PDB file of C-alpha atoms and ligand atoms in Angstrom:
ATOM      1  CA  UNK A   1     157.957  99.816  53.052  1.00 86.00           C
ATOM      2  CA  UNK A   2     159.418 102.960  51.775  1.00 95.00           C
ATOM      3  CA  UNK A   3     162.454 103.235  49.486  1.00 97.00           C
ATOM      4  CA  UNK A   4     165.690 104.826  50.678  1.00 98.00           C
ATOM      5  CA  UNK A   5     165.000 107.857  48.314  1.00 98.00           C
ATOM      6  CA  UNK A   6     161.662 108.329  49.778  1.00 98.00           C
ATOM      7  CA  UNK A   7     163.169 108.385  53.234  1.00 98.00           C
ATOM      8  CA  UNK A   8     166.019 110.675  52.270  1.00 98.00           C
ATOM      9  CA  UNK A   9     163.458 113.267  50.796  1.00 98.00           C
ATOM     10  CA  UNK A  10     161.338 112.985  53.680  1.00 97.00           C
ATOM     11  CA  UNK A  11     164.091 113.524  56.216  1.00 97.00           C
ATOM     12  CA  UNK A  12     165.903 116.026  54.128  1.00 98.00           C
ATOM     13  CA  UNK A  13     163.375 117.656  51.814  1.00 98.00           C
ATOM     14  CA  UNK A  14     164.825 119.834  48.969  1.00 98.00           C
ATOM     15  CA  UNK A  15     163.478 123.353  48.276  1.00 98.00           C
ATOM     16  CA  UNK A  16     161.386 123.796  51.255  1.00 98.00           C
ATOM     17  CA  UNK A  17     160.060 127.499  51.449  1.00 98.00           C
ATOM     18  CA  UNK A  18     158.365 130.261  49.544  1.00 98.00           C
ATOM     19  CA  UNK A  19     159.391 132.319  46.786  1.00 98.00           C
ATOM     20  CA  UNK A  20     158.524 135.964  47.073  1.00 97.00           C
ATOM     21  CA  UNK A  21     156.803 137.311  44.004  1.00 96.00           C
ATOM     22  CA  UNK A  22     156.688 133.898  42.441  1.00 98.00           C
ATOM     23  CA  UNK A  23     155.648 133.727  38.868  1.00 98.00           C
ATOM     24  CA  UNK A  24     153.123 131.110  39.759  1.00 98.00           C
ATOM     25  CA  UNK A  25     151.752 129.668  42.986  1.00 98.00           C
ATOM     26  CA  UNK A  26     149.641 126.653  43.209  1.00 97.00           C
ATOM     27  CA  UNK A  27     147.798 125.088  46.280  1.00 97.00           C
ATOM     28  CA  UNK A  28     146.063 121.807  46.185  1.00 96.00           C
ATOM     29  CA  UNK A  29     144.778 119.526  48.691  1.00 96.00           C
ATOM     30  CA  UNK A  30     143.023 116.155  49.307  1.00 94.00           C
ATOM     31  CA  UNK A  31     139.865 116.349  51.391  1.00 92.00           C
ATOM     32  CA  UNK A  32     140.178 112.637  52.339  1.00 92.00           C
ATOM     33  CA  UNK A  33     143.467 112.697  54.069  1.00 93.00           C
ATOM     34  CA  UNK A  34     143.433 116.574  54.659  1.00 94.00           C
ATOM     35  CA  UNK A  35     146.879 117.145  53.182  1.00 96.00           C
ATOM     36  CA  UNK A  36     147.748 120.220  51.606  1.00 96.00           C
ATOM     37  CA  UNK A  37     150.552 121.237  49.235  1.00 97.00           C
ATOM     38  CA  UNK A  38     151.643 124.640  47.927  1.00 98.00           C
ATOM     39  CA  UNK A  39     154.112 124.865  45.016  1.00 98.00           C
ATOM     40  CA  UNK A  40     156.036 128.150  43.947  1.00 98.00           C
ATOM     41  CA  UNK A  41     157.522 128.595  40.511  1.00 98.00           C
ATOM     42  CA  UNK A  42     160.015 131.302  39.484  1.00 98.00           C
ATOM     43  CA  UNK A  43     159.858 131.286  35.646  1.00 98.00           C
ATOM     44  CA  UNK A  44     162.139 133.474  33.613  1.00 97.00           C
ATOM     45  CA  UNK A  45     161.288 135.333  30.259  1.00 95.00           C
ATOM     46  CA  UNK A  46     162.502 132.431  28.399  1.00 95.00           C
ATOM     47  CA  UNK A  47     159.956 130.313  30.096  1.00 95.00           C
ATOM     48  CA  UNK A  48     162.606 128.195  32.183  1.00 98.00           C
ATOM     49  CA  UNK A  49     161.648 127.353  35.667  1.00 98.00           C
ATOM     50  CA  UNK A  50     164.624 128.853  37.392  1.00 98.00           C
ATOM     51  CA  UNK A  51     163.596 128.013  40.944  1.00 98.00           C
ATOM     52  CA  UNK A  52     160.729 126.059  42.683  1.00 98.00           C
ATOM     53  CA  UNK A  53     159.967 125.770  46.324  1.00 98.00           C
ATOM     54  CA  UNK A  54     157.299 124.266  48.255  1.00 98.00           C
ATOM     55  CA  UNK A  55     155.464 124.002  51.548  1.00 98.00           C
ATOM     56  CA  UNK A  56     153.575 120.734  52.396  1.00 96.00           C
ATOM     57  CA  UNK A  57     151.395 120.167  55.322  1.00 96.00           C
ATOM     58  CA  UNK A  58     150.951 116.558  54.906  1.00 94.00           C
ATOM     59  CA  UNK A  59     152.185 112.978  55.337  1.00 96.00           C
ATOM     60  CA  UNK A  60     155.698 111.770  54.788  1.00 96.00           C
ATOM     61  CA  UNK A  61     155.070 110.581  51.372  1.00 97.00           C
ATOM     62  CA  UNK A  62     153.375 114.089  50.396  1.00 97.00           C
ATOM     63  CA  UNK A  63     156.789 115.628  51.641  1.00 98.00           C
ATOM     64  CA  UNK A  64     158.951 113.283  49.889  1.00 98.00           C
ATOM     65  CA  UNK A  65     156.857 113.593  46.500  1.00 98.00           C
ATOM     66  CA  UNK A  66     156.812 117.324  46.620  1.00 98.00           C
ATOM     67  CA  UNK A  67     160.533 117.422  47.313  1.00 98.00           C
ATOM     68  CA  UNK A  68     161.211 115.201  44.415  1.00 98.00           C
ATOM     69  CA  UNK A  69     158.846 117.200  42.191  1.00 98.00           C
ATOM     70  CA  UNK A  70     160.712 120.440  42.938  1.00 98.00           C
ATOM     71  CA  UNK A  71     163.998 118.859  41.854  1.00 98.00           C
ATOM     72  CA  UNK A  72     162.513 117.424  38.644  1.00 98.00           C
ATOM     73  CA  UNK A  73     160.945 120.725  37.366  1.00 98.00           C
ATOM     74  CA  UNK A  74     163.939 122.877  38.317  1.00 98.00           C
ATOM     75  CA  UNK A  75     165.797 123.995  35.163  1.00 98.00           C
ATOM     76  CA  UNK A  76     163.124 122.689  32.888  1.00 98.00           C
ATOM     77  CA  UNK A  77     160.895 124.360  30.302  1.00 98.00           C
ATOM     78  CA  UNK A  78     157.163 124.655  30.947  1.00 97.00           C
ATOM     79  CA  UNK A  79     156.321 121.988  28.454  1.00 97.00           C
ATOM     80  CA  UNK A  80     158.962 119.854  30.291  1.00 97.00           C
ATOM     81  CA  UNK A  81     157.597 120.357  33.508  1.00 98.00           C
ATOM     82  CA  UNK A  82     154.261 119.201  32.309  1.00 96.00           C
ATOM     83  CA  UNK A  83     155.929 115.839  31.765  1.00 95.00           C
ATOM     84  CA  UNK A  84     156.683 115.574  35.406  1.00 97.00           C
ATOM     85  CA  UNK A  85     153.638 113.406  36.249  1.00 96.00           C
ATOM     86  CA  UNK A  86     152.962 111.658  39.411  1.00 96.00           C
ATOM     87  CA  UNK A  87     154.402 108.522  37.837  1.00 97.00           C
ATOM     88  CA  UNK A  88     157.632 110.249  36.842  1.00 97.00           C
ATOM     89  CA  UNK A  89     157.863 111.467  40.663  1.00 98.00           C
ATOM     90  CA  UNK A  90     157.299 108.043  41.860  1.00 97.00           C
ATOM     91  CA  UNK A  91     159.790 106.417  39.592  1.00 98.00           C
ATOM     92  CA  UNK A  92     162.406 109.068  40.645  1.00 98.00           C
ATOM     93  CA  UNK A  93     161.775 107.826  44.290  1.00 98.00           C
ATOM     94  CA  UNK A  94     162.014 104.200  43.246  1.00 98.00           C
ATOM     95  CA  UNK A  95     158.312 103.899  44.029  1.00 97.00           C
ATOM     96  CA  UNK A  96     155.603 104.291  46.680  1.00 97.00           C
ATOM     97  CA  UNK A  97     153.216 101.904  48.349  1.00 96.00           C
ATOM     98  CA  UNK A  98     149.895 101.689  46.626  1.00 94.00           C
ATOM     99  CA  UNK A  99     147.935 103.342  49.420  1.00 94.00           C
ATOM    100  CA  UNK A 100     150.376 106.440  49.160  1.00 95.00           C
ATOM    101  CA  UNK A 101     150.084 106.957  45.212  1.00 94.00           C
ATOM    102  CA  UNK A 102     147.565 109.802  45.882  1.00 93.00           C
ATOM    103  CA  UNK A 103     150.427 111.728  47.703  1.00 95.00           C
ATOM    104  CA  UNK A 104     152.369 111.829  44.376  1.00 96.00           C
ATOM    105  CA  UNK A 105     149.222 112.859  42.418  1.00 95.00           C
ATOM    106  CA  UNK A 106     149.236 116.036  44.906  1.00 95.00           C
ATOM    107  CA  UNK A 107     152.577 116.786  43.625  1.00 96.00           C
ATOM    108  CA  UNK A 108     151.589 116.737  40.053  1.00 96.00           C
ATOM    109  CA  UNK A 109     148.542 118.702  40.574  1.00 96.00           C
ATOM    110  CA  UNK A 110     150.510 121.405  42.620  1.00 97.00           C
ATOM    111  CA  UNK A 111     152.782 121.880  39.829  1.00 97.00           C
ATOM    112  CA  UNK A 112     149.924 122.195  37.490  1.00 97.00           C
ATOM    113  CA  UNK A 113     148.182 124.391  39.663  1.00 97.00           C
ATOM    114  CA  UNK A 114     151.385 126.870  39.801  1.00 98.00           C
ATOM    115  CA  UNK A 115     151.692 126.712  36.123  1.00 98.00           C
ATOM    116  CA  UNK A 116     147.984 127.488  35.708  1.00 97.00           C
ATOM    117  CA  UNK A 117     148.494 130.496  38.046  1.00 97.00           C
ATOM    118  CA  UNK A 118     151.529 131.618  35.944  1.00 98.00           C
ATOM    119  CA  UNK A 119     149.466 131.398  32.796  1.00 97.00           C
ATOM    120  CA  UNK A 120     146.604 133.344  33.988  1.00 96.00           C
ATOM    121  CA  UNK A 121     148.826 136.017  35.411  1.00 96.00           C
ATOM    122  CA  UNK A 122     150.478 136.488  31.994  1.00 94.00           C
ATOM    123  CA  UNK A 123     147.306 135.918  30.031  1.00 95.00           C
ATOM    124  CA  UNK A 124     148.762 133.068  28.082  1.00 95.00           C
ATOM    125  CA  UNK A 125     147.594 129.506  27.413  1.00 95.00           C
ATOM    126  CA  UNK A 126     149.885 126.540  28.103  1.00 95.00           C
ATOM    127  CA  UNK A 127     149.214 123.758  25.640  1.00 94.00           C
ATOM    128  CA  UNK A 128     148.351 120.390  27.341  1.00 94.00           C
ATOM    129  CA  UNK A 129     147.574 121.947  30.645  1.00 96.00           C
ATOM    130  CA  UNK A 130     144.032 121.617  31.945  1.00 92.00           C
ATOM    131  CA  UNK A 131     142.752 123.400  34.854  1.00 90.00           C
ATOM    132  CA  UNK A 132     143.878 121.549  38.007  1.00 87.00           C
ATOM    133  CA  UNK A 133     141.352 120.607  40.786  1.00 84.00           C
ATOM    134  CA  UNK A 134     141.894 122.245  43.991  1.00 81.00           C
ATOM    135  CA  UNK A 135     140.911 118.961  45.716  1.00 85.00           C
ATOM    136  CA  UNK A 136     142.764 116.006  44.110  1.00 83.00           C
ATOM    137  CA  UNK A 137     140.372 113.554  46.010  1.00 81.00           C
ATOM    138  CA  UNK A 138     137.836 113.951  43.122  1.00 72.00           C
ATOM    139  CA  UNK A 139     140.064 112.452  40.780  1.00 64.00           C
ATOM    140  CA  UNK A 140     141.191 109.322  42.604  1.00 66.00           C
ATOM    141  CA  UNK A 141     139.125 106.628  40.920  1.00 55.00           C
ATOM    142  CA  UNK A 142     141.436 103.677  41.914  1.00 52.00           C
ATOM    143  CA  UNK A 143     141.173 104.448  45.457  1.00 48.00           C
ATOM    144  CA  UNK A 144     137.402 104.993  45.485  1.00 45.00           C
ATOM    145  CA  UNK A 145     137.073 101.273  44.805  1.00 45.00           C
ATOM    146  CA  UNK A 146     138.352 100.459  48.271  1.00 44.00           C
ATOM    147  CA  UNK A 147     135.351 101.996  49.719  1.00 44.00           C
TER     148      UNK A 147
HETATM  149 FE1  FES B 201     147.311 112.117  51.716  1.00 75.19          FE
HETATM  150 FE2  FES B 201     149.737 111.635  51.849  1.00 75.19          FE
HETATM  151  S1  FES B 201     148.280 110.637  52.990  1.00 75.19           S
HETATM  152  S2  FES B 201     148.994 113.134  50.780  1.00 75.19           S
END
């Protein structure tokens, strides 16, 4: 049911932890499943994400997607990090079962929330970044239909 990459990132998650005095921290959750993800970004003066760590209290797919998301944004510019969508994370993991798609959305929103925090701290506006929801459950239109 899960790809080898998902299992690998679930069993050996990369970049777990916190960054002290992070440039941006974002926490998002999903009220439906109760899972929570926190993302820390260390962004240098040139706008490059030097480091990224995460803490996830959630399911295996949430752990795997946050792990992959940190790998994908590391070394990227802010604009490039915005391209790391949940689809990009899923592709990098060779896919997720449909019922687990929302877990990858959590990873995308966690990155956005951390970038939003960074922008607010620095009094800047990041083009293309919209204010993230703290509860991604609200945005899950596809899944709503199952109920
Ligand atoms: Fe909700 Fe995975 S079951 S994040």
